[in-house]
Coordinates of C-alpha atoms and ligand atoms in Angstrom, one line a residue:
M1 CA -151.8 140.9 167.7
A2 CA -154.1 138.0 168.6
I3 CA -154.4 134.0 169.1
L4 CA -155.1 132.0 166.4
V5 CA -157.3 129.3 167.6
T6 CA -158.0 125.7 165.4
G7 CA -161.4 124.0 166.6
S8 CA -163.2 126.7 167.7
T9 CA -166.6 125.3 166.5
G10 CA -166.0 122.2 168.5
Y11 CA -166.7 121.3 172.0
L12 CA -163.5 121.9 174.1
G13 CA -162.6 124.7 171.4
S14 CA -165.6 126.8 172.3
Y15 CA -164.7 126.6 175.6
I16 CA -161.6 127.6 175.1
V17 CA -162.5 130.7 172.8
S18 CA -164.8 131.9 175.3
E19 CA -162.5 131.9 178.5
L20 CA -160.2 133.7 176.1
L21 CA -162.6 136.3 175.0
Q22 CA -164.7 136.4 178.3
N23 CA -162.1 136.2 181.3
Y24 CA -159.1 137.6 179.4
H25 CA -160.5 139.8 176.6
Q26 CA -158.3 138.7 174.2
N27 CA -158.6 139.0 170.6
V28 CA -158.6 136.1 168.5
L29 CA -158.2 134.8 164.7
L30 CA -160.6 131.7 164.2
L31 CA -159.9 129.3 161.1
I32 CA -163.2 127.8 160.8
R33 CA -164.3 125.3 157.8
S34 CA -167.0 127.3 156.0
Q35 CA -168.2 128.5 152.5
D36 CA -168.8 132.1 153.4
Q37 CA -168.4 134.5 156.3
K38 CA -172.0 134.3 157.0
T39 CA -172.4 130.8 157.6
A40 CA -169.3 130.6 159.4
K41 CA -170.5 133.4 162.0
I42 CA -173.7 131.4 162.3
K43 CA -171.6 128.0 163.1
L44 CA -169.5 129.7 165.5
W45 CA -172.9 131.0 167.2
K46 CA -174.1 127.5 167.3
A47 CA -170.7 126.4 169.4
L48 CA -170.5 129.8 171.4
Q49 CA -174.0 129.7 172.7
L50 CA -173.3 127.5 175.4
H51 CA -171.3 130.3 176.8
M52 CA -173.1 133.7 176.2
D53 CA -176.4 135.1 174.6
S54 CA -176.5 136.6 171.1
S55 CA -176.2 140.3 171.8
K56 CA -173.0 139.3 174.0
F57 CA -171.7 137.2 170.9
Q58 CA -172.3 140.1 168.6
Q59 CA -170.3 142.7 170.9
L60 CA -167.3 140.0 170.8
F61 CA -167.9 139.2 167.1
N62 CA -167.6 142.7 166.4
T63 CA -164.5 143.7 168.8
N64 CA -162.6 140.7 169.3
I65 CA -163.3 138.0 166.7
K66 CA -161.9 137.3 162.9
I67 CA -162.7 134.6 161.1
F68 CA -160.8 133.1 158.5
L69 CA -162.4 130.7 156.3
G70 CA -159.9 127.8 156.1
D71 CA -159.4 124.0 156.0
L72 CA -156.8 122.6 157.9
T73 CA -156.1 119.9 155.3
D74 CA -155.3 122.5 152.3
Q75 CA -152.5 123.9 151.8
K76 CA -152.2 126.9 153.3
F77 CA -155.3 126.2 154.6
G78 CA -157.0 127.1 151.5
L79 CA -156.7 131.2 152.3
G80 CA -155.5 133.7 149.9
T81 CA -152.1 135.2 149.7
D82 CA -153.3 138.4 151.6
E83 CA -155.1 136.6 154.3
Y84 CA -152.2 134.2 154.7
Q85 CA -149.6 136.8 154.7
F86 CA -152.1 138.6 157.2
L87 CA -151.9 135.4 159.9
T88 CA -147.9 135.6 159.3
K89 CA -148.0 139.0 160.5
E90 CA -150.6 139.5 163.4
V91 CA -150.6 136.0 165.0
Q92 CA -149.0 136.3 168.4
S93 CA -149.6 132.7 169.6
I94 CA -151.6 129.5 168.3
L95 CA -153.8 127.1 170.1
H96 CA -154.2 124.1 167.9
V97 CA -157.4 122.3 169.0
A98 CA -159.3 121.0 165.8
A99 CA -158.7 117.4 164.9
S100 CA -160.7 114.3 163.7
L101 CA -161.9 112.3 166.7
N102 CA -163.4 109.7 164.1
R103 CA -161.6 106.7 165.9
K104 CA -162.5 104.4 162.8
S105 CA -161.2 106.2 160.2
E106 CA -157.7 106.1 159.4
K107 CA -158.2 108.5 156.5
A108 CA -159.9 111.2 158.4
C109 CA -157.2 111.0 161.2
L110 CA -154.5 111.0 158.7
N111 CA -155.6 114.0 156.9
V112 CA -156.9 116.3 159.6
N113 CA -154.6 115.3 162.4
L114 CA -151.4 114.7 160.5
R115 CA -151.6 116.8 157.6
G116 CA -153.7 119.5 159.5
T117 CA -150.9 119.6 162.2
L118 CA -148.3 120.0 159.8
E119 CA -149.9 122.7 157.9
V120 CA -150.2 124.6 161.6
A121 CA -146.5 123.8 162.3
R122 CA -145.7 125.4 158.8
L123 CA -147.6 128.5 159.7
A124 CA -145.7 128.7 162.9
R125 CA -142.3 128.7 160.8
N126 CA -143.6 131.4 158.4
I127 CA -144.4 133.7 161.5
L128 CA -141.1 133.1 162.9
K129 CA -139.9 134.5 159.9
D130 CA -141.5 137.8 160.6
H131 CA -141.6 138.1 164.7
E132 CA -141.3 135.7 167.5
L133 CA -144.1 133.3 168.4
K134 CA -145.0 133.4 172.1
R135 CA -146.3 130.1 171.9
F136 CA -147.7 127.0 170.4
S137 CA -149.9 125.1 172.5
H138 CA -151.3 121.7 170.8
V139 CA -154.4 119.8 172.3
S140 CA -153.3 116.4 172.4
T141 CA -154.8 113.3 174.4
V142 CA -153.9 110.7 176.9
A143 CA -154.7 108.1 174.1
V144 CA -151.3 108.8 173.2
A145 CA -150.0 106.3 175.6
G146 CA -151.5 103.4 173.7
V147 CA -152.7 100.1 175.2
R148 CA -152.4 100.0 179.0
Q149 CA -153.7 98.3 181.7
N150 CA -153.6 99.2 185.6
K151 CA -151.5 102.2 185.6
V152 CA -150.8 105.5 186.8
I153 CA -149.3 107.3 183.8
L154 CA -147.1 110.2 184.2
E155 CA -146.4 112.9 181.4
D156 CA -142.9 111.7 180.3
E157 CA -143.9 108.0 180.5
A158 CA -147.0 108.5 177.7
I159 CA -145.1 108.5 174.4
D160 CA -143.6 104.6 174.0
W161 CA -143.1 103.6 170.3
N162 CA -143.3 100.1 171.3
I163 CA -146.5 100.1 172.7
S164 CA -149.7 99.5 170.3
D165 CA -152.1 102.4 169.8
Y166 CA -156.0 101.6 170.0
D167 CA -157.0 103.5 167.2
P168 CA -156.1 105.7 164.2
Y169 CA -157.1 108.5 166.3
A170 CA -154.6 107.9 169.3
R171 CA -152.1 106.9 166.6
T172 CA -152.2 110.1 164.6
K173 CA -152.3 112.3 167.6
K174 CA -149.4 110.5 169.2
F175 CA -147.4 111.2 165.6
C176 CA -148.6 114.9 166.3
E177 CA -146.9 115.8 169.1
H178 CA -143.7 114.3 167.7
L179 CA -144.0 116.2 164.4
L180 CA -144.6 119.3 166.6
R181 CA -141.2 118.9 168.7
E182 CA -139.2 118.1 166.0
L183 CA -140.5 120.8 163.5
L184 CA -140.7 123.6 166.2
P185 CA -137.5 123.3 168.4
D186 CA -137.0 127.4 168.9
I187 CA -140.8 127.8 169.6
P188 CA -142.3 127.5 173.2
L189 CA -144.6 124.6 172.8
T190 CA -147.0 123.1 175.0
I191 CA -148.7 119.8 174.9
F192 CA -152.1 119.2 177.0
R193 CA -153.2 116.1 177.3
P194 CA -156.6 115.6 178.2
S195 CA -158.3 112.3 179.6
I196 CA -162.0 111.5 178.4
V197 CA -163.9 115.2 178.6
L198 CA -166.9 115.2 179.7
G199 CA -169.3 117.4 180.7
D200 CA -169.2 121.2 182.6
S201 CA -169.1 121.2 186.4
R202 CA -170.9 124.3 186.8
Q203 CA -173.8 123.6 184.2
E204 CA -175.8 120.7 183.1
K205 CA -175.9 121.9 179.5
T206 CA -173.6 120.1 176.8
T207 CA -173.1 120.1 173.1
Q208 CA -171.0 116.9 172.7
F209 CA -173.5 113.7 173.4
D210 CA -171.4 110.8 172.3
M211 CA -169.9 110.0 175.3
V212 CA -172.8 110.5 177.3
Q213 CA -174.9 108.5 175.4
A214 CA -172.5 105.6 175.7
F215 CA -172.9 106.3 179.8
A216 CA -176.5 107.0 179.6
F217 CA -177.0 103.3 178.0
L218 CA -174.7 101.5 180.3
A219 CA -176.5 103.3 183.4
S220 CA -179.7 102.2 182.3
L221 CA -178.3 98.3 182.7
T222 CA -178.9 96.2 185.9
M223 CA -176.3 94.2 184.8
L224 CA -172.7 95.8 183.7
P225 CA -170.0 93.8 181.9
L226 CA -167.4 95.9 183.7
R227 CA -165.0 95.3 186.4
P228 CA -166.3 97.6 189.6
E229 CA -163.5 98.6 190.7
D230 CA -161.9 100.1 187.6
R231 CA -161.2 103.5 187.7
L232 CA -162.2 106.2 185.0
D233 CA -160.4 109.0 184.4
I234 CA -163.1 111.6 183.3
V235 CA -162.5 115.6 183.4
N236 CA -164.8 118.4 183.5
V237 CA -164.4 120.5 180.4
D238 CA -164.4 123.8 182.4
F239 CA -161.6 122.8 184.3
V240 CA -160.0 121.8 180.9
S241 CA -160.4 125.0 179.3
Q242 CA -159.2 127.0 182.1
A243 CA -156.0 125.1 182.3
V244 CA -155.1 125.5 178.8
T245 CA -155.9 129.0 178.6
H246 CA -154.0 129.9 181.7
I247 CA -150.9 127.8 180.7
H248 CA -151.0 128.9 176.9
Q249 CA -150.8 132.7 178.4
K250 CA -148.2 132.1 180.9
K251 CA -144.9 133.3 180.1
N252 CA -142.6 130.6 181.6
P253 CA -145.0 127.6 182.1
R254 CA -142.8 125.2 184.4
F255 CA -143.1 122.1 182.2
D256 CA -143.9 121.4 178.2
T257 CA -146.5 118.8 178.8
Y258 CA -149.9 118.4 180.8
N259 CA -152.1 115.6 181.6
L260 CA -155.3 117.7 182.1
S261 CA -156.9 114.6 184.1
S262 CA -158.7 113.3 187.3
G263 CA -155.4 111.4 188.0
I264 CA -155.4 109.3 191.1
K265 CA -158.5 110.7 192.3
S266 CA -160.4 109.4 189.2
Q267 CA -163.3 107.9 190.7
T268 CA -164.4 103.8 190.1
C269 CA -167.2 102.2 187.7
R270 CA -169.0 101.6 191.1
Q271 CA -168.6 104.8 192.7
I272 CA -169.8 106.5 189.4
T273 CA -173.0 103.9 188.7
D274 CA -173.7 104.1 192.5
A275 CA -174.3 108.0 192.0
L276 CA -176.2 107.7 189.4
S277 CA -178.7 104.8 190.9
T278 CA -179.1 107.1 194.2
F279 CA -180.0 110.1 191.8
Q280 CA -182.6 108.4 189.8
N281 CA -183.7 106.0 193.1
R282 CA -182.8 102.7 191.2
H283 CA -180.8 99.8 192.5
R284 CA -177.4 99.6 192.4
P285 CA -176.6 97.6 189.1
F286 CA -174.7 94.2 189.3
Y287 CA -171.0 94.2 187.8
F288 CA -170.3 91.0 185.9
P289 CA -166.8 91.2 184.7
S290 CA -166.8 87.7 183.2
L291 CA -169.2 89.2 180.4
I292 CA -166.4 91.5 179.2
K293 CA -165.2 89.0 176.5
P294 CA -168.6 88.0 175.3
V295 CA -170.1 91.5 175.2
K296 CA -167.2 92.8 173.4
T297 CA -167.7 90.2 170.7
M298 CA -171.5 90.9 170.8
V299 CA -170.5 94.9 170.4
H300 CA -168.5 93.9 167.9
L301 CA -170.9 91.9 165.7
L302 CA -173.6 94.6 166.4
A303 CA -171.4 97.3 165.4
K304 CA -171.5 96.0 161.7
K305 CA -175.4 96.6 161.3
R306 CA -175.2 99.6 159.1
N307 CA -178.5 101.7 159.5
S308 CA -179.9 101.0 162.8
S309 CA -179.9 102.7 166.0
L310 CA -178.6 99.4 168.0
G311 CA -175.7 99.3 165.2
Q312 CA -175.1 103.2 166.1
L313 CA -175.4 102.4 169.7
A314 CA -172.7 99.4 169.1
R315 CA -170.5 101.5 166.9
L316 CA -170.2 104.3 170.1
L317 CA -169.6 101.6 172.5
E318 CA -167.1 99.9 170.4
V319 CA -165.0 103.1 170.4
F320 CA -165.4 103.7 174.1
L321 CA -165.1 100.5 175.6
P322 CA -161.2 100.1 175.6
Y323 CA -161.5 103.6 177.5
L324 CA -163.8 102.1 180.2
L325 CA -161.6 98.3 180.5
W326 CA -158.0 99.9 180.7
N327 CA -158.0 101.0 184.2
T328 CA -155.3 103.6 183.5
V329 CA -155.4 107.0 184.7
F330 CA -153.1 110.1 184.2
D331 CA -151.2 112.1 187.0
N332 CA -152.4 115.3 186.9
S333 CA -149.8 116.5 189.6
R334 CA -147.9 119.0 187.3
I335 CA -151.3 120.9 186.4
V336 CA -153.0 121.0 189.9
Q337 CA -149.9 122.2 191.4
E338 CA -149.1 125.1 188.6
T339 CA -152.6 126.1 188.3
G340 CA -154.0 125.7 191.8
M341 CA -157.0 124.6 190.0
S342 CA -158.6 120.8 190.4
P343 CA -160.7 118.9 188.5
S344 CA -164.4 118.4 190.0
R345 CA -165.7 115.0 190.9
F346 CA -167.5 113.5 188.2
T347 CA -170.2 112.3 190.6
D348 CA -170.8 115.7 191.9
Y349 CA -172.4 116.7 188.5
C350 CA -173.3 113.7 186.4
Y351 CA -176.8 113.7 187.4
P352 CA -177.6 116.9 185.9
L353 CA -175.6 116.2 182.5
Y354 CA -177.2 112.9 182.1
K355 CA -180.8 114.0 183.0
F356 CA -180.0 117.1 180.4
A357 CA -178.7 114.9 177.7
T358 CA -181.7 112.7 178.0
Q359 CA -184.4 114.9 178.1
N360 CA -183.3 116.3 175.3
N361 CA -182.7 113.3 173.3
F362 CA -178.6 113.6 173.2
Q363 CA -179.5 116.9 171.0
Y364 CA -178.8 120.5 171.8
P365 CA -181.9 122.8 171.6
Y366 CA -180.0 125.2 169.5
Q367 CA -181.2 128.9 169.3
E368 CA -181.2 130.7 166.0
L369 CA -178.9 133.7 165.8
P370 CA -181.5 136.7 165.4
T371 CA -181.9 137.4 161.6
S372 CA -180.8 140.8 162.1
L373 CA -177.6 139.9 163.5
E374 CA -176.9 137.0 161.0
E375 CA -175.8 139.3 158.1
E376 CA -174.4 142.0 160.9
S377 CA -170.3 141.9 160.3
H378 CA -167.6 143.7 161.9
D379 CA -167.8 147.2 162.7
G380 CA -164.5 148.3 161.2
S381 CA -162.5 147.5 164.5
S382 CA -160.7 144.3 163.7
P383 CA -158.9 142.4 166.4
T384 CA -155.5 143.5 165.1
T385 CA -156.6 147.3 165.2
L386 CA -157.4 146.6 169.0
G387 CA -154.2 144.6 169.9
Ligands
LIG401 N1 -163.5 115.4 173.5 C1 -162.7 114.7 174.7 O1 -163.2 113.7 175.4 C2 -161.2 114.6 174.1 C3 -160.4 114.2 175.1 C4 -159.0 114.6 175.0 C5 -158.8 115.1 173.9 N2 -159.4 115.8 173.0 C6 -158.8 116.7 172.2 O2 -159.3 118.0 172.4 C7 -159.6 118.6 170.6 C8 -160.7 119.1 170.5 O3 -161.8 118.0 170.6 P1 -163.3 118.2 170.6 O4 -163.9 117.3 171.8 O5 -163.6 119.3 170.9 O6 -164.0 117.7 169.2 P2 -165.0 118.1 168.2 O7 -166.2 118.8 169.2 O8 -165.1 117.3 167.3 O9 -164.1 119.6 167.3 C9 -163.5 119.3 166.4 C10 -163.0 120.5 166.0 O10 -162.0 120.4 164.8 C11 -162.3 121.0 163.8 N3 -162.1 120.6 162.7 C12 -161.9 119.3 162.4 N4 -161.0 119.0 160.8 C13 -161.2 120.2 160.5 C14 -160.5 120.7 159.0 N5 -160.1 119.9 158.2 N6 -159.9 122.1 159.1 C15 -160.4 122.7 160.1 N7 -161.1 122.5 161.3 C16 -161.3 121.2 161.4 C17 -164.1 121.2 163.8 O11 -164.3 121.8 162.7 P3 -165.8 121.5 162.2 O12 -166.9 122.5 163.3 O13 -166.0 122.2 160.8 O14 -166.1 120.2 162.2 C18 -163.9 121.7 165.2 O15 -164.1 122.9 165.6 C19 -159.0 117.5 169.6 O16 -157.7 118.0 169.6 C20 -159.0 116.0 170.6 O17 -158.1 115.6 170.5 C21 -160.7 115.8 173.2

């Protein structure tokens, strides 16, 4: 039997799958959007090359990975009867990581996050007709807490239906949690809520650049329209993926919901910009909180400029500015106490990340999968025969 993972070709999903494969030697069934197996394999390699070389990838592909070509927004993921049946028989637990993070698209968030999560919940119910499902883990977000200011939020305080949401992403992720709790009362359910997942504390490389780009832009300014003492709850992806995989496989986790965040140890804007200025041997920026309002208006106007790089940057900032201004952090005592792990300080690894991102023009220098491996498929020992 094996763990079904959605979102394995994404940033966090690739870390979670790599962790399951390399540190826990698990067998994984991956739902990947793709036309055919070969393209899906190449797509997976693109995501996993942050974590392994191509020969290791091929070895794990042969022994521990099975790909299902599916889309969350299709009924039964668009799988054939046999494949869907296979999942209902062979899935021992589910790690639902996939989502649309398109904060500006109500349509994408509604389809992928709500309809998609409903489809995964349906699969869970079908599995239950066949055998026990050990765990359903859902990767949510701290953004479910909605519009807050100057708060430290505990897990049980986050969902408040009277509080407005920042965007369609936050709104749909909030309802996903509700949907899963309502539909899966008889399945062990764990909700993980990461804060801003940014960078790996162990290496400078990243495949996710949106937030890094917004940071790099802000780091290049000499005057910042921010409050210097506001805290930013940034968390390293290696901590998040290790926490998710650890709790997911635990028999009886102590809680059903975990913030995966830096919590009260989150650093302030000033601490982060000071660290970047020191590394770059530059003057510290000046802070002008009085500029917040005019800058927000300007960003909003510039974001309307389609097809220009300034417009693109403004759209990025428009999405991320609320998270830089809410001065709200998410208590992480639960996960820290239960796992004994703590997130790294952003200032300890932000400069290598910044350097990697800017030197590579915010693009990952992808290595192609050697052609000899492209065609090579499973050698017959599928995950189910191993598990
Ligand atoms: N990144 C953060 O800062 C952050 C913070 C808090 C919470 N989270 C949560 O963490 C999770 C992963 O985020 P991420 O940053 O890794 O996102 P990401 O890099 O954009 O990855 C999203 C993944 O979801 C898959 N997906 C999207 N639509 C799909 C569909 N219709 N059918 C099947 N798969 C689909 C994508 O597949 P394709 O490769 O085909 O697009 C991709 O594998 C999400 O649940 C997100 O809400 C992220």
